[in-house]
Coordinates of C-alpha atoms and ligand atoms in Angstrom, one line a residue:
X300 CA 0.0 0.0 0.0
X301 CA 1.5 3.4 -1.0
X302 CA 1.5 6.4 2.1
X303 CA -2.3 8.1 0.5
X304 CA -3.8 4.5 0.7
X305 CA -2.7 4.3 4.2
X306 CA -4.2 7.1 5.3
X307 CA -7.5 6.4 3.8
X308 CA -7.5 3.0 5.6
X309 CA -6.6 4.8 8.5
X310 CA -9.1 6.9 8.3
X311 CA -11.6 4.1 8.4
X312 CA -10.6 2.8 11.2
X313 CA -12.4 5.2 14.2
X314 CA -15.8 3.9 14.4
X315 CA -15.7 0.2 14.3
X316 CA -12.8 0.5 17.0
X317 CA -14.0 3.3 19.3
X318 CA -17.6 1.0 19.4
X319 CA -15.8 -2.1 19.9
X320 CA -13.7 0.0 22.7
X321 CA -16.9 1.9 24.2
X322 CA -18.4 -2.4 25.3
X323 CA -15.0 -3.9 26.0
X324 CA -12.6 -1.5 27.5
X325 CA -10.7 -2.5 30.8
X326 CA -11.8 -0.6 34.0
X327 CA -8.2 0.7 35.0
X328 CA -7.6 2.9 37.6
X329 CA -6.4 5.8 35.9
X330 CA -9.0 5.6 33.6
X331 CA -11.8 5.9 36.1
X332 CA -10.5 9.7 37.2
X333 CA -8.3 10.6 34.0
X334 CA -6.4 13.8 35.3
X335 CA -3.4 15.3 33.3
X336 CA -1.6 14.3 37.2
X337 CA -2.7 10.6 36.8
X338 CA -2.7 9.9 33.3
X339 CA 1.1 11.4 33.6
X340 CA 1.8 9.0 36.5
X341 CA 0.0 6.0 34.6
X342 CA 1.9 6.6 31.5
X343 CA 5.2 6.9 33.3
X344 CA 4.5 3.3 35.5
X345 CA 3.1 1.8 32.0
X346 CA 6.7 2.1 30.4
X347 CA 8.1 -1.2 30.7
X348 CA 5.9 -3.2 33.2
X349 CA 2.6 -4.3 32.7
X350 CA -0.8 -3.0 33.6
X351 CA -1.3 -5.7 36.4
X352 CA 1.7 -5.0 38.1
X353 CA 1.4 -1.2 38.2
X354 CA -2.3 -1.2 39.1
X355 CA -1.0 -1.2 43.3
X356 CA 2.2 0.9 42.8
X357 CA 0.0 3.8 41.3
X358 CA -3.3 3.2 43.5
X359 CA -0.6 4.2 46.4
X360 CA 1.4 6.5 45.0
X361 CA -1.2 8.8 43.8
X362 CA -2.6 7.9 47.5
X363 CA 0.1 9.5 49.2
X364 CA 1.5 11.8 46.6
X365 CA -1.8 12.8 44.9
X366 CA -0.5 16.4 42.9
X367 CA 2.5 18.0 41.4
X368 CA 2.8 20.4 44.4
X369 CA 3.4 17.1 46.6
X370 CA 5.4 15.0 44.3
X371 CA 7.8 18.6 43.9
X372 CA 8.2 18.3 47.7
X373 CA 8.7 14.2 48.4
X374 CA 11.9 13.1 49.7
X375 CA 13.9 11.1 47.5
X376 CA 13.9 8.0 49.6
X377 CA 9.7 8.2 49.9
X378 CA 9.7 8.5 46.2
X379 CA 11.9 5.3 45.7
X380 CA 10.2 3.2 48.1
X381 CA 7.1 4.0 46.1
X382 CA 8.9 2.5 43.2
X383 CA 10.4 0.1 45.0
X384 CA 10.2 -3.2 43.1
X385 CA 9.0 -1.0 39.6
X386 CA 12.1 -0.9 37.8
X387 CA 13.6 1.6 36.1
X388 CA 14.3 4.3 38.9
X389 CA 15.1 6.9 36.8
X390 CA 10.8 7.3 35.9
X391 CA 10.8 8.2 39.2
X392 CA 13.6 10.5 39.6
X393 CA 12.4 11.8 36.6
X394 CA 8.7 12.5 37.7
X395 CA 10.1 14.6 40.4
X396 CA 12.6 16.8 38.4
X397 CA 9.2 17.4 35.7
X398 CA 7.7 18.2 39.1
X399 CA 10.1 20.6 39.9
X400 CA 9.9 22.3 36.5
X401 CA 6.2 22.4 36.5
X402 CA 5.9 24.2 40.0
X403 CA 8.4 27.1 38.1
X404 CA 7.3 26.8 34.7
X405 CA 3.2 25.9 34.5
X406 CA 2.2 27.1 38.4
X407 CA 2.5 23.4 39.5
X408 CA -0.1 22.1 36.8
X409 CA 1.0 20.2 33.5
X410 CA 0.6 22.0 30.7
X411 CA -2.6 21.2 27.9
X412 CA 0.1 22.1 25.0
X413 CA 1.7 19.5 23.5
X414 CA 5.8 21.2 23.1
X415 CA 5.3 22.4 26.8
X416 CA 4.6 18.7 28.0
X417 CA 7.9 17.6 25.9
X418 CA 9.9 20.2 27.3
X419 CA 9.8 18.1 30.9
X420 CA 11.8 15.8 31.8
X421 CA 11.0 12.4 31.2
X422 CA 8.1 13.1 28.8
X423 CA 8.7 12.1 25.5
X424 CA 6.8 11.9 22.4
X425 CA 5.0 8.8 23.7
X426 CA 4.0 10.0 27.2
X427 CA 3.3 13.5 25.6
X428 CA 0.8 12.3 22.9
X429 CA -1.0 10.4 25.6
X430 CA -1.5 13.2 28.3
X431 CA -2.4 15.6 25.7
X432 CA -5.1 13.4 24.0
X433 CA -6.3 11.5 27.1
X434 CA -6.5 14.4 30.1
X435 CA -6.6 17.7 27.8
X436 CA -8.5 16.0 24.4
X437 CA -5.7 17.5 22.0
X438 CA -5.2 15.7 19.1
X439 CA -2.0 14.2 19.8
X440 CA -0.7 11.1 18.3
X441 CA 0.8 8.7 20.9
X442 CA 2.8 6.1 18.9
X443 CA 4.4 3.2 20.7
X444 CA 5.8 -0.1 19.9
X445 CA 1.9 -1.4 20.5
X446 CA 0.5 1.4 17.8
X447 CA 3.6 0.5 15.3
X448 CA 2.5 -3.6 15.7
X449 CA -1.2 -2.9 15.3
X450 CA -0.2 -0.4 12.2
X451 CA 2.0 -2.7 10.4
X452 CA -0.5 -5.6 10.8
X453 CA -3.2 -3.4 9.7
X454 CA -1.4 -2.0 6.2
X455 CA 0.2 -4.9 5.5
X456 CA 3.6 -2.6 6.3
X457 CA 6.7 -4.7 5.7
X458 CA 9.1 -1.8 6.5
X459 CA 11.5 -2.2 10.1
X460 CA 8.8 -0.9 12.9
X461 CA 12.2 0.1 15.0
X462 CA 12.8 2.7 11.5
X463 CA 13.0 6.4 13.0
X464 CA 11.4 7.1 9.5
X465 CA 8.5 4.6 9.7
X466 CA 7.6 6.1 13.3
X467 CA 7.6 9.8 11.7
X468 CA 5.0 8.7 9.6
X469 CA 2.7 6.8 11.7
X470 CA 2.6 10.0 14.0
X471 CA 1.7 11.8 10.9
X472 CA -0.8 9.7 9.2
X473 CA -2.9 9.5 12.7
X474 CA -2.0 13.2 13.7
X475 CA -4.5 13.7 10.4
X476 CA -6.8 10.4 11.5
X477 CA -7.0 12.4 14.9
X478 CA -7.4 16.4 13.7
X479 CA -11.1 14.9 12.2
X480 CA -12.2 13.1 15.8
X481 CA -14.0 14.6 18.5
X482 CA -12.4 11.5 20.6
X483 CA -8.4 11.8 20.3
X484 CA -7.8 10.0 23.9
X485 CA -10.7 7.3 23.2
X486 CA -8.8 6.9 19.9
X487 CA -5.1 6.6 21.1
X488 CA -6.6 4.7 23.8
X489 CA -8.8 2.4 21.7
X490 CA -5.6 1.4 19.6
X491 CA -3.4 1.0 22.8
X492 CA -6.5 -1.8 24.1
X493 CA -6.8 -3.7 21.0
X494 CA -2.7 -3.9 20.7
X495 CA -2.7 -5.1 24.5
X496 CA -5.5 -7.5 24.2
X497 CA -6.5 -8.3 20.8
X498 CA -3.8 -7.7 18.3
X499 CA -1.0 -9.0 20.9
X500 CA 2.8 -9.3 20.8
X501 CA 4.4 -12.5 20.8
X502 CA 2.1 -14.6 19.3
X503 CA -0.5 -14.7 16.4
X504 CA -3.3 -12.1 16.9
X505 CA -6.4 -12.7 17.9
X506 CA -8.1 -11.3 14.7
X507 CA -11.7 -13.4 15.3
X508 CA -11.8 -10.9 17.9
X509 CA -10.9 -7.5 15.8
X510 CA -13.3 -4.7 15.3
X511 CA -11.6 -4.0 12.4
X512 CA -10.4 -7.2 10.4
X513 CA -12.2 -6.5 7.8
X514 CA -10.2 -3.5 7.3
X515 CA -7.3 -5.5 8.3
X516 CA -4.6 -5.6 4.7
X517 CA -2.5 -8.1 7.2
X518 CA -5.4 -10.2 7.0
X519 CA -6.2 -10.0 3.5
X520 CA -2.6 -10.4 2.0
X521 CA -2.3 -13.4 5.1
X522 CA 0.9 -11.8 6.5
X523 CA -0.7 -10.4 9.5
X524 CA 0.8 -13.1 11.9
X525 CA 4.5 -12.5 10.0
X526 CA 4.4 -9.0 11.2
X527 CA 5.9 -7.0 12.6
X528 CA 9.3 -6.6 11.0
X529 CA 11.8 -5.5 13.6
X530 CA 15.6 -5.6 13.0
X531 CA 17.7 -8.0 15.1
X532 CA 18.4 -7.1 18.5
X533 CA 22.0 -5.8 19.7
X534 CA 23.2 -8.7 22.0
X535 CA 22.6 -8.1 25.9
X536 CA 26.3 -7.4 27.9
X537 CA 27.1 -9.6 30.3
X538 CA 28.3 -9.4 33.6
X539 CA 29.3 -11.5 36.1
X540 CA 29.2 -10.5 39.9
X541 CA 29.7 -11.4 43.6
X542 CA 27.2 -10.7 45.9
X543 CA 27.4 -10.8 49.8
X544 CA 24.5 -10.7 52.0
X545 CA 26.1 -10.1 55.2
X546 CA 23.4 -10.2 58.0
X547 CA 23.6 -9.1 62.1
X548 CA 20.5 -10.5 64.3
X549 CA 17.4 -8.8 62.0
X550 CA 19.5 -6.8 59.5
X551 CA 21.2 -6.4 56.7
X552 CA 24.3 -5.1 55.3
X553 CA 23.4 -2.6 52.4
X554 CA 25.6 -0.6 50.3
X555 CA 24.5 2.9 48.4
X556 CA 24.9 3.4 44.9
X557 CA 26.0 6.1 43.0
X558 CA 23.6 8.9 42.1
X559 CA 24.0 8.6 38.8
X560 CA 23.8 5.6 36.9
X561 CA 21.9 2.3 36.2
X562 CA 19.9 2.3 39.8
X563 CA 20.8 5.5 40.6
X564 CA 20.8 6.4 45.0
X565 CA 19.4 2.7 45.7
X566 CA 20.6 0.6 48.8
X567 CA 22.1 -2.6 47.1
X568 CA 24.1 -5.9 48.7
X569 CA 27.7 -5.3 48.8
X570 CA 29.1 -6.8 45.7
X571 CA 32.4 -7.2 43.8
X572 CA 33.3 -7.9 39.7
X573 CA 33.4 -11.4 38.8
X574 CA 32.5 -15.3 40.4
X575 CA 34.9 -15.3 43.8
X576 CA 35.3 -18.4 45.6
X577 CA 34.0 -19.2 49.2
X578 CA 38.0 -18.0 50.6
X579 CA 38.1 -15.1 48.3
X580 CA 35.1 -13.7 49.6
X581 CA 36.6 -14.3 53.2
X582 CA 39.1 -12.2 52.1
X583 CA 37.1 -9.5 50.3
X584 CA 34.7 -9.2 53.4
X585 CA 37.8 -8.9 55.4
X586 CA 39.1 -5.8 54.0
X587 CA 35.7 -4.0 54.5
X588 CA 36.3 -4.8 57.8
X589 CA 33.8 -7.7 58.3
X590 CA 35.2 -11.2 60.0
X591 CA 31.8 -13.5 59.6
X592 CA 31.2 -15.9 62.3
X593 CA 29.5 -18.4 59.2
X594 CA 29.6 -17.8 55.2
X595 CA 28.9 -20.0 52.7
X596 CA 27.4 -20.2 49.3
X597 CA 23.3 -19.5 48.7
X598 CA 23.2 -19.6 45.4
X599 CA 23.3 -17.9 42.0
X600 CA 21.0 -16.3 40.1
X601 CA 20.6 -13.7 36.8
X602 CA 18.5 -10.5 36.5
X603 CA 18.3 -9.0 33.3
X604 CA 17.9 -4.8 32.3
X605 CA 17.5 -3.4 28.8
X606 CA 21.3 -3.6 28.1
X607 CA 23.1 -5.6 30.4
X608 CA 22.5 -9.2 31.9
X609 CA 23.4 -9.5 35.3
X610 CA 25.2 -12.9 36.5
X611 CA 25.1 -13.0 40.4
X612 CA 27.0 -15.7 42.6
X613 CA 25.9 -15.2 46.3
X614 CA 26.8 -15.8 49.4
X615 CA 25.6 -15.4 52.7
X616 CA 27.6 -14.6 55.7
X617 CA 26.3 -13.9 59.6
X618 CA 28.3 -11.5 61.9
X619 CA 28.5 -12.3 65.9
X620 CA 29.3 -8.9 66.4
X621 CA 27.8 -5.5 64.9
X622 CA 30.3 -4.4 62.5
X623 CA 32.5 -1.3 62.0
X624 CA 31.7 -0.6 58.6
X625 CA 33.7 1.1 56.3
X626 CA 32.5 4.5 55.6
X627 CA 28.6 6.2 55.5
X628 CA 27.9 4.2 51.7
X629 CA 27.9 1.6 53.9
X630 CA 24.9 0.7 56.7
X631 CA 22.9 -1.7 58.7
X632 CA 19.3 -1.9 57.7
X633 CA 16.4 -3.5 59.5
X634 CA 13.2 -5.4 57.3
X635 CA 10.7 -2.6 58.5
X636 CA 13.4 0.1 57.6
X637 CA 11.6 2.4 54.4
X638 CA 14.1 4.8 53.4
X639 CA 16.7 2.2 51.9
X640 CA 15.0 1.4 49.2
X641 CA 16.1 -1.7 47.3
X642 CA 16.1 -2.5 43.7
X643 CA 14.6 -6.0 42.9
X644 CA 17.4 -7.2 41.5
X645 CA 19.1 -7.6 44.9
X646 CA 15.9 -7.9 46.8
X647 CA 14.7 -11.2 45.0
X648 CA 18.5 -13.0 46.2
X649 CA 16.6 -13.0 49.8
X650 CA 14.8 -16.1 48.4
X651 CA 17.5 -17.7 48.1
Ligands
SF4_814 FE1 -4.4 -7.3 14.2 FE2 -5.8 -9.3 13.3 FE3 -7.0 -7.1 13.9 FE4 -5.4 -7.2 11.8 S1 -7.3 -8.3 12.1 S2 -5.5 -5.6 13.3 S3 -3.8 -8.6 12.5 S4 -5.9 -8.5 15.3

């Protein structure tokens, strides 16, 4: 299909699917109240974990931090513990700087114009299409990996859906789709559902169920199922590590990370570059100053980030004495303590 025929098919697509959404959307929790504050916070959780596993974290984060004025204000370690188990600190760290810049910029309210929304940080084209359609009804295209799969399927569009180019166009062809609607959020919302549930990744698409199949060229042509295109991934780095939980009575020892970087401020096990042996992690303990009355081996176990695979060997070791610890990265930190917050790829080796 050339780029005109496209955009006619586009364009035929509104009705059947905003009906079909209208009797089968999803009660979510940001849809039930859909502020600019918590469609922002939705669409920030939403990026890379799924609608399941948010639906808690953002029920109590926009609990206890319900506006801009309050996020601005949260300390760091309340704002981590909210994320706690999320992923991806820097949305949060993020959210709060964009808070920051709203309380000087847009008197602590996100603005309802579209380059104003991009200009904070952490809102991208993506999160900016969504808060403009869904909380301020602009007509803002909101084109993700879901939008580009549906799109591709729909056309019959062979072309590499990771293409800069291809994503250019899409956001053009349904900026025009959404200038005619008088339901731009419904719309980008409506394409998001039937991507999530009906036109699904990983597997063949449910098309029996489609509003719009008969509009479908991926059905017609019977590539639908072959597509998306997507260039091969770059290969994951990986990194082998050492990790030591070191516990006293009811606590744990915890190291701080840098502020900056992957897991940015987050209280982590101590652990050292490569697989050491039972002795070599005597003597690595040893010169932080720890002398364990028992240590041996737990286990091993891999956690995996966008870029880099994570290899972890771990040990365990119990003091008989509190320690002297090194210097103020370092601290002892109880179950019930919340302002240590823990990223999960450390928190799931307590299972070991
Ligand atoms: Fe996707 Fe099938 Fe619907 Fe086409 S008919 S949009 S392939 S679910």
């Amino acid at each position: 299909m050339n780029e005109t025929n496209q955009l006619a098919r586009l364009r035929e697509i509104p009705a059947p699917l905003l009906a079909w959404y209208d009797r089968v959307k999803r009660s979510l929790p940001w849809r039930e109240l859909p502020t600019p504050y918590r469609v922002w916070i939705s669409e920030i959780m939403l990026q890379q974990t799924r609608v399941e596993a948010v639906k808690p974290y953002f029920e109590r984060f926009v609990a206890d931090i319900p506006d801009i004025p309050a996020l601005a204000a949260v300390e760091d370690a309340i704002l981590l513990k909210h994320w706690e188990g999320l992923g991806y600190y820097s949305r949060a760290r993020n959210l709060k700087k964009a808070a920051l810049q709203a309380m000087e910029r847009f008197d602590g309210q996100l603005p309802a114009d579209y380059p104003q929304l991009l200009s904070l940080t952490g809102i991208g084209e993506y999160t900016a299409g969504a808060i403009g359609s869904i909380a301020f009804g602009l007509p803002t295209p909101a084109v993700d990996g879901n939008v580009l799969r549906v799109t591709a399927r729909l056309l019959a569009d062979e072309t590499d859906i990771l293409s800069p180019a291809l994503k250019k166009l899409r956001r053009q062809q349904l900026l025009s789709v959404l200038e005619e609607l008088s339901r731009p959020g419904d719309f980008n919302q409506a394409l998001m559902e039937l991507g999530a549930c009906v036109c699904i990744p990983n597997g063949a698409p449910l098309c029996e169920r489609c509003p719009v199949s008969h509009l479908c060229e991926g059905v017609k042509t019977g590539i639908a199922a072959a597509l998306p295109k997507k260039s091969p991934k770059k290969s994951r780095k990986m990194q082998q590590m050492t990790v030591a939980i070191v516990t006293y009575q009811a606590e744990t020892l915890r190291h701080h990370r840098p502020e900056t970087g992957l897991l940015a401020g987050l209280w982590e096990f101590p652990h050292t570059e490569g697989f050491l042996s039972q002795s070599e992690v005597g003597a690595w303990l040893s010169s932080l100053g720890l002398s364990p009355a028992r240590l041996w081996q737990a286990g091993e176990a891999t956690h995996i980030f966008t870029h880099i695979e994570w290899k972890m060997r771990v040990y365990r070791a119990t003091l008989a004495a509190p320690p002297a610890l090194p210097d103020s990265n370092y601290r002892m930190v109880g179950e019930d303590e919340e302002d240590a917050p823990m990223p999960t790829a450390f928190s799931k080796l307590l299972a070991l």
